[in-house]
Amino acid sequence: MNVDPLEVSPDGKWLYFGPLEGPWSRIPTALLDDPNVSSTDLSAAVQPWADLPPIGGSAMDTAGNLYFTNLKDNAVYRRDVSGKITKLISDSRLHWADAPCLALNGRLWLPVAQLDRLPMFHQGHSRSHQPFLLVSIDLR
């Protein structure tokens, strides 16, 4: 929850990260691979990247577009490389969709985990609704 999710740019030069509720930051991966870089220098190299809402998960495509689930409105969004954010779909059945995965055929797969409805958050009583869903969206 404190640093979730993580994404690496398609060229491998940037690590994007942030807490569940945002905002996101980025840091050059070259610094992370260099054992001679101090923690002070690492901290100084962190740059603001995007102010995103609380998200369940993310996936980055080969062009650098970020797909993420918005926990507040049961939706999937795309942040393109210019920073423009577009809602792709919103549906109450996407409640707490998490861990999106991009397939090579252009589909975005979304398990709908309903994590916030687990017994650990409700005095031992599950509030999950079955069936559990695995949703896919054609991004082409």
mmCIF file with all atom_site columns, C-alpha atoms in Angstrom:
data_model
loop_
_atom_site.group_PDB
_atom_site.id
_atom_site.type_symbol
_atom_site.label_atom_id
_atom_site.label_alt_id
_atom_site.label_comp_id
_atom_site.label_asym_id
_atom_site.label_entity_id
_atom_site.label_seq_id
_atom_site.pdbx_PDB_ins_code
_atom_site.Cartn_x
_atom_site.Cartn_y
_atom_site.Cartn_z
_atom_site.occupancy
_atom_site.B_iso_or_equiv
_atom_site.pdbx_formal_charge
_atom_site.auth_seq_id
_atom_site.auth_comp_id
_atom_site.auth_asym_id
_atom_site.auth_atom_id
_atom_site.pdbx_PDB_model_num
ATOM 1   C CA . MET A 1 1   ? 0.000   0.000   0.000   1.00 0.00 ? 1   MET A CA 1
ATOM 2   C CA . ASN A 1 2   ? 2.846   2.414   0.686   1.00 0.00 ? 2   ASN A CA 1
ATOM 3   C CA . VAL A 1 3   ? 4.494   1.980   -2.701  1.00 0.00 ? 3   VAL A CA 1
ATOM 4   C CA . ASP A 1 4   ? 2.002   0.290   -4.947  1.00 0.00 ? 4   ASP A CA 1
ATOM 5   C CA . PRO A 1 5   ? 2.008   0.184   -7.882  1.00 0.00 ? 5   PRO A CA 1
ATOM 6   C CA . LEU A 1 6   ? 5.328   0.307   -9.692  1.00 0.00 ? 6   LEU A CA 1
ATOM 7   C CA . GLU A 1 7   ? 5.893   0.665   -13.429 1.00 0.00 ? 7   GLU A CA 1
ATOM 8   C CA . VAL A 1 8   ? 9.022   0.825   -15.584 1.00 0.00 ? 8   VAL A CA 1
ATOM 9   C CA . SER A 1 9   ? 9.085   2.901   -18.769 1.00 0.00 ? 9   SER A CA 1
ATOM 10  C CA . PRO A 1 10  ? 9.195   0.917   -22.027 1.00 0.00 ? 10  PRO A CA 1
ATOM 11  C CA . ASP A 1 11  ? 12.813  1.963   -22.594 1.00 0.00 ? 11  ASP A CA 1
ATOM 12  C CA . GLY A 1 12  ? 13.750  0.916   -19.051 1.00 0.00 ? 12  GLY A CA 1
ATOM 13  C CA . LYS A 1 13  ? 15.070  4.374   -18.138 1.00 0.00 ? 13  LYS A CA 1
ATOM 14  C CA . TRP A 1 14  ? 12.459  5.372   -15.532 1.00 0.00 ? 14  TRP A CA 1
ATOM 15  C CA . LEU A 1 15  ? 10.811  3.779   -12.530 1.00 0.00 ? 15  LEU A CA 1
ATOM 16  C CA . TYR A 1 16  ? 7.370   5.244   -11.771 1.00 0.00 ? 16  TYR A CA 1
ATOM 17  C CA . PHE A 1 17  ? 5.964   4.726   -8.276  1.00 0.00 ? 17  PHE A CA 1
ATOM 18  C CA . GLY A 1 18  ? 3.685   6.125   -5.643  1.00 0.00 ? 18  GLY A CA 1
ATOM 19  C CA . PRO A 1 19  ? 1.465   5.310   -2.693  1.00 0.00 ? 19  PRO A CA 1
ATOM 20  C CA . LEU A 1 20  ? -2.026  3.956   -3.295  1.00 0.00 ? 20  LEU A CA 1
ATOM 21  C CA . GLU A 1 21  ? -3.596  7.419   -2.994  1.00 0.00 ? 21  GLU A CA 1
ATOM 22  C CA . GLY A 1 22  ? -0.964  9.186   -5.137  1.00 0.00 ? 22  GLY A CA 1
ATOM 23  C CA . PRO A 1 23  ? 0.773   11.266  -6.273  1.00 0.00 ? 23  PRO A CA 1
ATOM 24  C CA . TRP A 1 24  ? 3.222   9.364   -8.450  1.00 0.00 ? 24  TRP A CA 1
ATOM 25  C CA . SER A 1 25  ? 6.914   10.111  -8.797  1.00 0.00 ? 25  SER A CA 1
ATOM 26  C CA . ARG A 1 26  ? 9.689   8.876   -11.034 1.00 0.00 ? 26  ARG A CA 1
ATOM 27  C CA . ILE A 1 27  ? 13.405  8.218   -10.736 1.00 0.00 ? 27  ILE A CA 1
ATOM 28  C CA . PRO A 1 28  ? 16.015  7.198   -13.321 1.00 0.00 ? 28  PRO A CA 1
ATOM 29  C CA . THR A 1 29  ? 16.603  3.441   -13.110 1.00 0.00 ? 29  THR A CA 1
ATOM 30  C CA . ALA A 1 30  ? 20.331  3.958   -13.768 1.00 0.00 ? 30  ALA A CA 1
ATOM 31  C CA . LEU A 1 31  ? 20.620  5.456   -10.290 1.00 0.00 ? 31  LEU A CA 1
ATOM 32  C CA . LEU A 1 32  ? 18.919  2.429   -8.755  1.00 0.00 ? 32  LEU A CA 1
ATOM 33  C CA . ASP A 1 33  ? 21.434  0.111   -10.439 1.00 0.00 ? 33  ASP A CA 1
ATOM 34  C CA . ASP A 1 34  ? 24.468  2.065   -9.204  1.00 0.00 ? 34  ASP A CA 1
ATOM 35  C CA . PRO A 1 35  ? 25.690  0.951   -5.767  1.00 0.00 ? 35  PRO A CA 1
ATOM 36  C CA . ASN A 1 36  ? 27.786  4.125   -5.498  1.00 0.00 ? 36  ASN A CA 1
ATOM 37  C CA . VAL A 1 37  ? 24.737  6.431   -5.452  1.00 0.00 ? 37  VAL A CA 1
ATOM 38  C CA . SER A 1 38  ? 23.956  7.532   -1.906  1.00 0.00 ? 38  SER A CA 1
ATOM 39  C CA . SER A 1 39  ? 20.468  7.468   -0.412  1.00 0.00 ? 39  SER A CA 1
ATOM 40  C CA . THR A 1 40  ? 20.656  11.276  -0.251  1.00 0.00 ? 40  THR A CA 1
ATOM 41  C CA . ASP A 1 41  ? 21.374  11.459  -3.979  1.00 0.00 ? 41  ASP A CA 1
ATOM 42  C CA . LEU A 1 42  ? 18.585  8.954   -4.686  1.00 0.00 ? 42  LEU A CA 1
ATOM 43  C CA . SER A 1 43  ? 16.101  11.048  -2.709  1.00 0.00 ? 43  SER A CA 1
ATOM 44  C CA . ALA A 1 44  ? 17.182  14.194  -4.533  1.00 0.00 ? 44  ALA A CA 1
ATOM 45  C CA . ALA A 1 45  ? 16.672  12.500  -7.918  1.00 0.00 ? 45  ALA A CA 1
ATOM 46  C CA . VAL A 1 46  ? 12.986  11.664  -7.296  1.00 0.00 ? 46  VAL A CA 1
ATOM 47  C CA . GLN A 1 47  ? 10.777  13.831  -9.523  1.00 0.00 ? 47  GLN A CA 1
ATOM 48  C CA . PRO A 1 48  ? 7.001   14.461  -9.400  1.00 0.00 ? 48  PRO A CA 1
ATOM 49  C CA . TRP A 1 49  ? 5.311   12.679  -12.313 1.00 0.00 ? 49  TRP A CA 1
ATOM 50  C CA . ALA A 1 50  ? 1.502   12.491  -12.048 1.00 0.00 ? 50  ALA A CA 1
ATOM 51  C CA . ASP A 1 51  ? -1.246  13.323  -9.598  1.00 0.00 ? 51  ASP A CA 1
ATOM 52  C CA . LEU A 1 52  ? -3.512  10.294  -9.900  1.00 0.00 ? 52  LEU A CA 1
ATOM 53  C CA . PRO A 1 53  ? -6.541  9.282   -7.808  1.00 0.00 ? 53  PRO A CA 1
ATOM 54  C CA . PRO A 1 54  ? -6.422  6.239   -5.497  1.00 0.00 ? 54  PRO A CA 1
ATOM 55  C CA . ILE A 1 55  ? -5.831  3.331   -7.857  1.00 0.00 ? 55  ILE A CA 1
ATOM 56  C CA . GLY A 1 56  ? -6.202  -0.406  -7.609  1.00 0.00 ? 56  GLY A CA 1
ATOM 57  C CA . GLY A 1 57  ? -3.511  -1.224  -10.107 1.00 0.00 ? 57  GLY A CA 1
ATOM 58  C CA . SER A 1 58  ? -1.738  -0.166  -13.255 1.00 0.00 ? 58  SER A CA 1
ATOM 59  C CA . ALA A 1 59  ? -0.100  -1.397  -16.445 1.00 0.00 ? 59  ALA A CA 1
ATOM 60  C CA . MET A 1 60  ? 2.099   0.448   -18.931 1.00 0.00 ? 60  MET A CA 1
ATOM 61  C CA . ASP A 1 61  ? 2.107   -0.351  -22.651 1.00 0.00 ? 61  ASP A CA 1
ATOM 62  C CA . THR A 1 62  ? 5.066   -0.297  -25.033 1.00 0.00 ? 62  THR A CA 1
ATOM 63  C CA . ALA A 1 63  ? 4.289   3.312   -26.030 1.00 0.00 ? 63  ALA A CA 1
ATOM 64  C CA . GLY A 1 64  ? 4.409   4.510   -22.404 1.00 0.00 ? 64  GLY A CA 1
ATOM 65  C CA . ASN A 1 65  ? 0.658   4.929   -21.899 1.00 0.00 ? 65  ASN A CA 1
ATOM 66  C CA . LEU A 1 66  ? -0.392  4.121   -18.342 1.00 0.00 ? 66  LEU A CA 1
ATOM 67  C CA . TYR A 1 67  ? -3.652  2.250   -17.741 1.00 0.00 ? 67  TYR A CA 1
ATOM 68  C CA . PHE A 1 68  ? -5.014  2.372   -14.210 1.00 0.00 ? 68  PHE A CA 1
ATOM 69  C CA . THR A 1 69  ? -8.117  1.530   -12.246 1.00 0.00 ? 69  THR A CA 1
ATOM 70  C CA . ASN A 1 70  ? -9.757  4.266   -10.196 1.00 0.00 ? 70  ASN A CA 1
ATOM 71  C CA . LEU A 1 71  ? -11.108 2.874   -6.930  1.00 0.00 ? 71  LEU A CA 1
ATOM 72  C CA . LYS A 1 72  ? -13.485 5.776   -6.329  1.00 0.00 ? 72  LYS A CA 1
ATOM 73  C CA . ASP A 1 73  ? -15.539 5.472   -9.504  1.00 0.00 ? 73  ASP A CA 1
ATOM 74  C CA . ASN A 1 74  ? -15.110 1.826   -10.596 1.00 0.00 ? 74  ASN A CA 1
ATOM 75  C CA . ALA A 1 75  ? -13.402 2.932   -13.773 1.00 0.00 ? 75  ALA A CA 1
ATOM 76  C CA . VAL A 1 76  ? -10.399 2.343   -16.009 1.00 0.00 ? 76  VAL A CA 1
ATOM 77  C CA . TYR A 1 77  ? -8.378  5.279   -17.291 1.00 0.00 ? 77  TYR A CA 1
ATOM 78  C CA . ARG A 1 78  ? -5.466  5.871   -19.646 1.00 0.00 ? 78  ARG A CA 1
ATOM 79  C CA . ARG A 1 79  ? -2.782  8.483   -19.038 1.00 0.00 ? 79  ARG A CA 1
ATOM 80  C CA . ASP A 1 80  ? -1.074  9.037   -22.377 1.00 0.00 ? 80  ASP A CA 1
ATOM 81  C CA . VAL A 1 81  ? 2.546   10.092  -22.771 1.00 0.00 ? 81  VAL A CA 1
ATOM 82  C CA . SER A 1 82  ? 1.541   13.776  -22.976 1.00 0.00 ? 82  SER A CA 1
ATOM 83  C CA . GLY A 1 83  ? -0.147  13.508  -19.558 1.00 0.00 ? 83  GLY A CA 1
ATOM 84  C CA . LYS A 1 84  ? -3.730  13.579  -20.829 1.00 0.00 ? 84  LYS A CA 1
ATOM 85  C CA . ILE A 1 85  ? -6.037  11.316  -18.809 1.00 0.00 ? 85  ILE A CA 1
ATOM 86  C CA . THR A 1 86  ? -9.034  9.662   -20.500 1.00 0.00 ? 86  THR A CA 1
ATOM 87  C CA . LYS A 1 87  ? -11.719 7.476   -18.927 1.00 0.00 ? 87  LYS A CA 1
ATOM 88  C CA . LEU A 1 88  ? -12.039 4.273   -20.943 1.00 0.00 ? 88  LEU A CA 1
ATOM 89  C CA . ILE A 1 89  ? -14.876 2.574   -19.075 1.00 0.00 ? 89  ILE A CA 1
ATOM 90  C CA . SER A 1 90  ? -16.856 2.901   -15.867 1.00 0.00 ? 90  SER A CA 1
ATOM 91  C CA . ASP A 1 91  ? -19.119 0.195   -14.473 1.00 0.00 ? 91  ASP A CA 1
ATOM 92  C CA . SER A 1 92  ? -20.235 -0.725  -10.960 1.00 0.00 ? 92  SER A CA 1
ATOM 93  C CA . ARG A 1 93  ? -19.133 -4.313  -11.680 1.00 0.00 ? 93  ARG A CA 1
ATOM 94  C CA . LEU A 1 94  ? -15.523 -3.065  -11.743 1.00 0.00 ? 94  LEU A CA 1
ATOM 95  C CA . HIS A 1 95  ? -15.603 -2.513  -7.964  1.00 0.00 ? 95  HIS A CA 1
ATOM 96  C CA . TRP A 1 96  ? -12.011 -2.527  -6.705  1.00 0.00 ? 96  TRP A CA 1
ATOM 97  C CA . ALA A 1 97  ? -10.576 -3.877  -9.980  1.00 0.00 ? 97  ALA A CA 1
ATOM 98  C CA . ASP A 1 98  ? -6.912  -4.564  -9.361  1.00 0.00 ? 98  ASP A CA 1
ATOM 99  C CA . ALA A 1 99  ? -3.708  -5.688  -11.050 1.00 0.00 ? 99  ALA A CA 1
ATOM 100 C CA . PRO A 1 100 ? -4.480  -4.947  -14.722 1.00 0.00 ? 100 PRO A CA 1
ATOM 101 C CA . CYS A 1 101 ? -2.467  -6.917  -17.242 1.00 0.00 ? 101 CYS A CA 1
ATOM 102 C CA . LEU A 1 102 ? -1.832  -6.009  -20.881 1.00 0.00 ? 102 LEU A CA 1
ATOM 103 C CA . ALA A 1 103 ? -1.877  -8.902  -23.343 1.00 0.00 ? 103 ALA A CA 1
ATOM 104 C CA . LEU A 1 104 ? 0.068   -8.913  -26.600 1.00 0.00 ? 104 LEU A CA 1
ATOM 105 C CA . ASN A 1 105 ? -3.215  -8.963  -28.564 1.00 0.00 ? 105 ASN A CA 1
ATOM 106 C CA . GLY A 1 106 ? -4.193  -5.486  -27.293 1.00 0.00 ? 106 GLY A CA 1
ATOM 107 C CA . ARG A 1 107 ? -6.527  -6.560  -24.492 1.00 0.00 ? 107 ARG A CA 1
ATOM 108 C CA . LEU A 1 108 ? -6.396  -5.213  -20.958 1.00 0.00 ? 108 LEU A CA 1
ATOM 109 C CA . TRP A 1 109 ? -7.344  -7.865  -18.395 1.00 0.00 ? 109 TRP A CA 1
ATOM 110 C CA . LEU A 1 110 ? -8.780  -6.782  -15.030 1.00 0.00 ? 110 LEU A CA 1
ATOM 111 C CA . PRO A 1 111 ? -9.422  -9.079  -12.085 1.00 0.00 ? 111 PRO A CA 1
ATOM 112 C CA . VAL A 1 112 ? -12.164 -7.587  -9.927  1.00 0.00 ? 112 VAL A CA 1
ATOM 113 C CA . ALA A 1 113 ? -10.835 -8.471  -6.504  1.00 0.00 ? 113 ALA A CA 1
ATOM 114 C CA . GLN A 1 114 ? -13.234 -6.589  -4.190  1.00 0.00 ? 114 GLN A CA 1
ATOM 115 C CA . LEU A 1 115 ? -10.388 -6.368  -1.656  1.00 0.00 ? 115 LEU A CA 1
ATOM 116 C CA . ASP A 1 116 ? -12.155 -3.719  0.403   1.00 0.00 ? 116 ASP A CA 1
ATOM 117 C CA . ARG A 1 117 ? -14.998 -6.188  1.024   1.00 0.00 ? 117 ARG A CA 1
ATOM 118 C CA . LEU A 1 118 ? -12.813 -8.860  2.659   1.00 0.00 ? 118 LEU A CA 1
ATOM 119 C CA . PRO A 1 119 ? -13.630 -10.026 6.211   1.00 0.00 ? 119 PRO A CA 1
ATOM 120 C CA . MET A 1 120 ? -10.491 -8.370  7.611   1.00 0.00 ? 120 MET A CA 1
ATOM 121 C CA . PHE A 1 121 ? -12.070 -4.980  6.881   1.00 0.00 ? 121 PHE A CA 1
ATOM 122 C CA . HIS A 1 122 ? -15.551 -5.818  8.227   1.00 0.00 ? 122 HIS A CA 1
ATOM 123 C CA . GLN A 1 123 ? -15.200 -7.420  11.681  1.00 0.00 ? 123 GLN A CA 1
ATOM 124 C CA . GLY A 1 124 ? -14.705 -10.870 10.173  1.00 0.00 ? 124 GLY A CA 1
ATOM 125 C CA . HIS A 1 125 ? -17.683 -10.774 7.787   1.00 0.00 ? 125 HIS A CA 1
ATOM 126 C CA . SER A 1 126 ? -17.236 -10.925 4.040   1.00 0.00 ? 126 SER A CA 1
ATOM 127 C CA . ARG A 1 127 ? -19.114 -8.390  1.943   1.00 0.00 ? 127 ARG A CA 1
ATOM 128 C CA . SER A 1 128 ? -17.881 -9.802  -1.363  1.00 0.00 ? 128 SER A CA 1
ATOM 129 C CA . HIS A 1 129 ? -20.370 -10.424 -4.151  1.00 0.00 ? 129 HIS A CA 1
ATOM 130 C CA . GLN A 1 130 ? -20.078 -13.527 -6.302  1.00 0.00 ? 130 GLN A CA 1
ATOM 131 C CA . PRO A 1 131 ? -19.379 -14.349 -8.981  1.00 0.00 ? 131 PRO A CA 1
ATOM 132 C CA . PHE A 1 132 ? -15.895 -12.850 -8.968  1.00 0.00 ? 132 PHE A CA 1
ATOM 133 C CA . LEU A 1 133 ? -15.129 -11.318 -12.338 1.00 0.00 ? 133 LEU A CA 1
ATOM 134 C CA . LEU A 1 134 ? -12.232 -11.250 -14.750 1.00 0.00 ? 134 LEU A CA 1
ATOM 135 C CA . VAL A 1 135 ? -12.938 -8.507  -17.284 1.00 0.00 ? 135 VAL A CA 1
ATOM 136 C CA . SER A 1 136 ? -11.108 -7.729  -20.519 1.00 0.00 ? 136 SER A CA 1
ATOM 137 C CA . ILE A 1 137 ? -11.191 -4.576  -22.609 1.00 0.00 ? 137 ILE A CA 1
ATOM 138 C CA . ASP A 1 138 ? -10.047 -4.353  -26.233 1.00 0.00 ? 138 ASP A CA 1
ATOM 139 C CA . LEU A 1 139 ? -7.716  -1.344  -26.416 1.00 0.00 ? 139 LEU A CA 1
ATOM 140 C CA . ARG A 1 140 ? -7.198  -1.422  -30.191 1.00 0.00 ? 140 ARG A CA 1
#
